[in-house]
Short mmCIF file of C-alpha atoms in Angstrom, two decimals:
data_model
loop_
_atom_site.label_atom_id
_atom_site.label_comp_id
_atom_site.label_asym_id
_atom_site.label_seq_id
_atom_site.Cartn_x
_atom_site.Cartn_y
_atom_site.Cartn_z
CA THR A 4 23.61 69.70 -40.83
CA GLN A 5 23.12 65.93 -40.62
CA LEU A 6 26.26 63.90 -39.89
CA LEU A 7 26.94 60.17 -40.40
CA GLU A 8 29.72 58.57 -38.38
CA GLN A 9 31.16 55.30 -39.74
CA SER A 10 33.23 52.93 -37.57
CA PRO A 11 35.86 51.61 -37.76
CA GLN A 12 37.62 53.76 -40.26
CA PHE A 13 40.08 50.99 -41.22
CA LEU A 14 39.68 47.31 -40.88
CA SER A 15 42.13 44.52 -41.78
CA ILE A 16 41.10 40.95 -41.32
CA GLN A 17 41.92 37.45 -42.50
CA GLU A 18 39.82 35.51 -45.07
CA GLY A 19 37.04 33.67 -43.41
CA GLU A 20 36.52 36.11 -40.47
CA ASN A 21 33.23 37.90 -39.83
CA LEU A 22 33.09 41.79 -39.47
CA THR A 23 30.54 44.52 -38.81
CA VAL A 24 30.59 48.10 -39.85
CA TYR A 25 28.55 50.77 -38.16
CA CYS A 26 26.97 53.96 -39.40
CA ASN A 27 25.53 56.24 -36.69
CA SER A 28 23.85 59.55 -36.52
CA SER A 29 21.85 61.67 -34.10
CA SER A 30 19.47 62.62 -36.91
CA VAL A 31 16.66 60.62 -38.39
CA PHE A 32 16.96 59.57 -42.06
CA SER A 33 14.25 58.74 -44.54
CA SER A 34 16.43 56.11 -46.23
CA LEU A 35 20.01 54.91 -46.00
CA GLN A 36 22.19 53.48 -48.68
CA TRP A 37 25.37 51.38 -48.60
CA TYR A 38 27.92 51.62 -51.35
CA ARG A 39 31.21 49.77 -52.09
CA GLN A 40 34.02 51.59 -53.93
CA GLU A 41 37.23 50.20 -55.43
CA PRO A 42 40.33 52.46 -56.14
CA GLY A 43 39.84 54.66 -59.09
CA GLU A 44 36.23 53.95 -59.62
CA GLY A 45 32.85 55.31 -58.59
CA PRO A 46 30.88 53.88 -55.56
CA VAL A 47 28.55 51.03 -56.47
CA LEU A 48 25.23 50.77 -54.73
CA LEU A 49 24.80 47.68 -52.53
CA VAL A 50 21.46 48.21 -50.80
CA THR A 51 18.91 50.84 -49.89
CA VAL A 52 16.87 50.47 -46.57
CA VAL A 53 13.89 52.62 -45.80
CA THR A 54 11.95 51.03 -42.95
CA GLY A 55 13.09 51.17 -39.25
CA GLY A 56 14.24 47.69 -38.16
CA GLU A 57 14.54 46.47 -41.78
CA VAL A 58 17.01 43.77 -42.42
CA LYS A 59 18.26 43.01 -45.96
CA LYS A 60 20.63 40.22 -47.08
CA LEU A 61 22.84 40.17 -50.15
CA LYS A 62 24.60 36.85 -50.22
CA ARG A 63 27.05 37.06 -47.24
CA LEU A 64 26.20 40.74 -46.60
CA THR A 65 23.60 41.55 -44.06
CA PHE A 66 22.24 45.20 -43.72
CA GLN A 67 20.13 46.48 -40.91
CA PHE A 68 18.41 49.78 -40.48
CA GLY A 69 17.90 50.91 -36.81
CA ASP A 70 14.32 51.00 -35.33
CA ALA A 71 14.69 54.81 -34.95
CA ARG A 72 16.25 55.13 -38.43
CA LYS A 73 19.22 56.88 -36.99
CA ASP A 74 21.80 54.15 -37.57
CA SER A 75 22.64 51.14 -39.69
CA SER A 76 25.02 48.26 -39.76
CA LEU A 77 26.75 46.06 -42.45
CA HIS A 78 27.80 42.57 -41.39
CA ILE A 79 29.91 40.46 -43.58
CA THR A 80 30.11 36.73 -42.92
CA ALA A 81 33.18 34.63 -43.88
CA ALA A 82 34.96 37.66 -45.61
CA GLN A 83 36.75 37.03 -48.82
CA PRO A 84 39.65 39.05 -50.44
CA GLY A 85 37.11 40.09 -53.08
CA ASP A 86 35.23 41.96 -50.28
CA THR A 87 38.18 44.34 -50.02
CA GLY A 88 37.21 47.99 -50.61
CA LEU A 89 35.88 51.11 -49.17
CA TYR A 90 32.36 50.86 -47.82
CA LEU A 91 30.30 54.02 -47.55
CA CYS A 92 26.92 54.67 -45.94
CA ALA A 93 24.82 57.54 -47.09
CA GLY A 94 21.56 58.87 -45.68
CA ALA A 95 18.79 60.99 -47.18
CA ASN A 96 16.20 63.14 -45.35
CA TRP A 97 13.50 63.75 -47.87
CA GLU A 98 11.79 66.45 -45.92
CA THR A 99 14.82 68.75 -45.45
CA SER A 100 17.12 67.70 -48.38
CA GLY A 101 15.04 65.94 -50.93
CA SER A 102 17.22 63.50 -52.86
CA ARG A 103 20.54 64.78 -51.63
CA LEU A 104 22.68 62.33 -49.68
CA THR A 105 24.86 62.84 -46.65
CA PHE A 106 27.86 60.41 -46.78
CA GLY A 107 29.83 58.86 -43.96
CA GLU A 108 33.61 59.03 -44.04
CA GLY A 109 33.90 55.36 -45.12
CA THR A 110 35.34 52.17 -43.80
CA GLN A 111 38.42 50.81 -45.64
CA LEU A 112 38.19 47.07 -45.50
CA THR A 113 41.20 44.80 -46.43
CA VAL A 114 40.67 41.04 -46.35
CA ASN A 115 43.96 39.20 -46.39
CA PRO A 116 44.11 35.67 -48.08
CA SER B 23 19.53 51.19 -66.59
CA GLN B 24 21.42 54.32 -66.69
CA THR B 25 25.03 54.83 -67.64
CA ILE B 26 27.16 57.80 -66.58
CA HIS B 27 30.21 58.80 -68.62
CA GLN B 28 32.82 61.10 -67.16
CA TRP B 29 35.99 62.42 -68.86
CA PRO B 30 38.76 62.67 -68.72
CA ALA B 31 39.63 59.92 -66.20
CA THR B 32 42.77 61.77 -65.08
CA LEU B 33 43.89 65.32 -65.53
CA VAL B 34 47.02 67.24 -64.36
CA GLN B 35 46.73 70.98 -64.49
CA PRO B 36 48.85 73.96 -63.40
CA VAL B 37 47.68 76.30 -60.73
CA GLY B 38 45.68 79.23 -62.27
CA SER B 39 44.65 77.25 -65.29
CA PRO B 40 40.91 76.78 -66.26
CA LEU B 41 38.99 73.60 -65.82
CA SER B 42 36.19 71.84 -67.58
CA LEU B 43 35.01 68.29 -66.53
CA GLU B 44 32.17 66.80 -68.41
CA CYS B 45 29.48 64.19 -67.33
CA THR B 46 26.82 62.76 -69.56
CA VAL B 47 24.09 60.28 -68.75
CA GLU B 48 22.41 57.59 -70.92
CA GLY B 49 19.36 55.46 -70.30
CA THR B 50 17.19 58.02 -68.40
CA SER B 51 15.62 61.33 -68.95
CA ASN B 52 15.13 64.32 -66.57
CA PRO B 53 17.50 62.91 -63.98
CA ASN B 54 18.71 64.75 -60.90
CA LEU B 55 22.59 65.25 -61.35
CA TYR B 56 25.27 65.68 -58.77
CA TRP B 57 28.94 66.57 -58.51
CA TYR B 58 30.89 65.35 -55.58
CA ARG B 59 34.58 65.57 -54.46
CA GLN B 60 36.29 62.78 -52.60
CA ALA B 61 39.51 62.94 -50.72
CA ALA B 62 41.54 59.79 -50.76
CA GLY B 63 39.83 57.00 -49.03
CA ARG B 64 37.28 59.22 -47.45
CA GLY B 65 33.61 60.06 -47.87
CA LEU B 66 31.90 62.24 -50.56
CA GLN B 67 31.37 65.88 -50.26
CA LEU B 68 28.45 67.20 -52.37
CA LEU B 69 29.53 70.19 -54.43
CA PHE B 70 26.55 70.90 -56.83
CA TYR B 71 23.07 69.56 -57.34
CA SER B 72 20.78 70.00 -60.36
CA VAL B 73 17.04 69.10 -60.81
CA GLY B 74 16.72 70.35 -64.41
CA ILE B 75 18.37 72.29 -67.30
CA GLY B 76 19.91 75.54 -65.95
CA GLN B 77 18.96 74.74 -62.43
CA ILE B 78 22.08 74.42 -60.21
CA SER B 79 22.36 74.49 -56.44
CA SER B 80 25.72 74.86 -54.82
CA GLU B 81 26.28 73.13 -51.60
CA VAL B 82 29.61 74.68 -50.46
CA PRO B 83 31.31 77.96 -51.30
CA GLN B 84 34.25 77.33 -53.58
CA ASN B 85 36.33 78.08 -56.60
CA LEU B 86 34.15 75.94 -58.85
CA SER B 87 30.98 76.29 -60.73
CA ALA B 88 28.61 73.87 -62.54
CA SER B 89 26.31 74.14 -65.55
CA ARG B 90 23.67 71.96 -67.11
CA PRO B 91 23.29 72.98 -70.69
CA GLN B 92 21.35 69.92 -71.67
CA ASP B 93 19.08 67.46 -69.83
CA ARG B 94 21.68 64.79 -69.56
CA GLN B 95 24.96 66.83 -69.55
CA PHE B 96 26.49 68.18 -66.43
CA ILE B 97 29.72 70.24 -66.48
CA LEU B 98 32.07 71.24 -63.62
CA SER B 99 34.26 74.34 -64.25
CA SER B 100 36.77 76.69 -62.77
CA LYS B 101 38.28 79.84 -64.24
CA LYS B 102 41.46 79.58 -62.17
CA LEU B 103 42.39 76.42 -60.32
CA LEU B 104 43.82 76.28 -56.84
CA LEU B 105 46.09 73.77 -55.33
CA SER B 106 43.20 72.81 -52.92
CA ASP B 107 41.07 71.82 -55.93
CA SER B 108 42.98 68.59 -56.27
CA GLY B 109 40.83 65.52 -55.71
CA PHE B 110 38.65 62.78 -57.07
CA TYR B 111 35.65 64.29 -58.78
CA LEU B 112 32.49 62.04 -59.14
CA CYS B 113 29.37 62.72 -61.09
CA ALA B 114 26.16 60.96 -60.10
CA CYS B 115 22.48 60.76 -61.26
CA SER B 116 19.23 59.64 -59.74
CA GLY B 117 15.64 59.55 -60.65
CA THR B 118 13.43 62.46 -59.58
CA SER B 119 11.20 60.51 -57.12
CA LEU B 120 12.22 60.56 -53.60
CA GLY B 121 14.11 57.48 -52.40
CA GLN B 122 15.72 56.81 -55.75
CA PRO B 123 19.33 55.61 -55.30
CA GLN B 124 22.19 57.54 -56.86
CA HIS B 125 24.45 55.94 -59.44
CA PHE B 126 27.98 57.10 -60.04
CA GLY B 127 30.42 57.50 -62.84
CA ASP B 128 33.94 56.28 -62.58
CA GLY B 129 35.29 59.78 -61.58
CA THR B 130 38.11 62.11 -62.68
CA ARG B 131 41.33 62.30 -60.79
CA LEU B 132 42.42 65.96 -60.81
CA SER B 133 46.00 66.84 -59.80
CA ILE B 134 46.98 70.51 -59.47
CA LEU B 135 50.67 71.30 -59.84
#
């Protein structure tokens, strides 16, 4: 069974600060996705990374896939209250699990004004 | 782009009662469909996975069942609900090609009394 460990579980910061969320595994993933979820809603896809070492930027968000495709990070620059939410990473191993995803336990981010 | 409809949005049921949650997908054909359960503020647990009409894979042993009577309809059911069935249930879809991201509905909040 592949597991994804996210850290930290909870993060409370002030507006304007930077932060990094980590997603780690001992297993190799074919692809890794990051989602953001607000209370009472479904997760919304932010990015998919598939190549080891890949870096993708989405405005103030920077996503990196580890060289060995076992870990990923999400860095937010100058966080804003609108960034508040539950951030989830999810990995797929196409050879063993097809399109099924393994989710991390999430990082609850609160950005205070 | 695909749209996923889930209903009801919230449901309160007594222990021992039956359950039927429905999910329909628009804007795509022959999708892969998924049912997840999520504990408050935590990651998603995959319950069922379907690659086509009548084809259901169960990921964990449980009191629930799933059916796919039509290409874009996915139903989650139970004959007798348990207290432990309470949670946030999410339906998702993806394309059939490997690497396609999953897109989620807005979920059903199920409370068992």
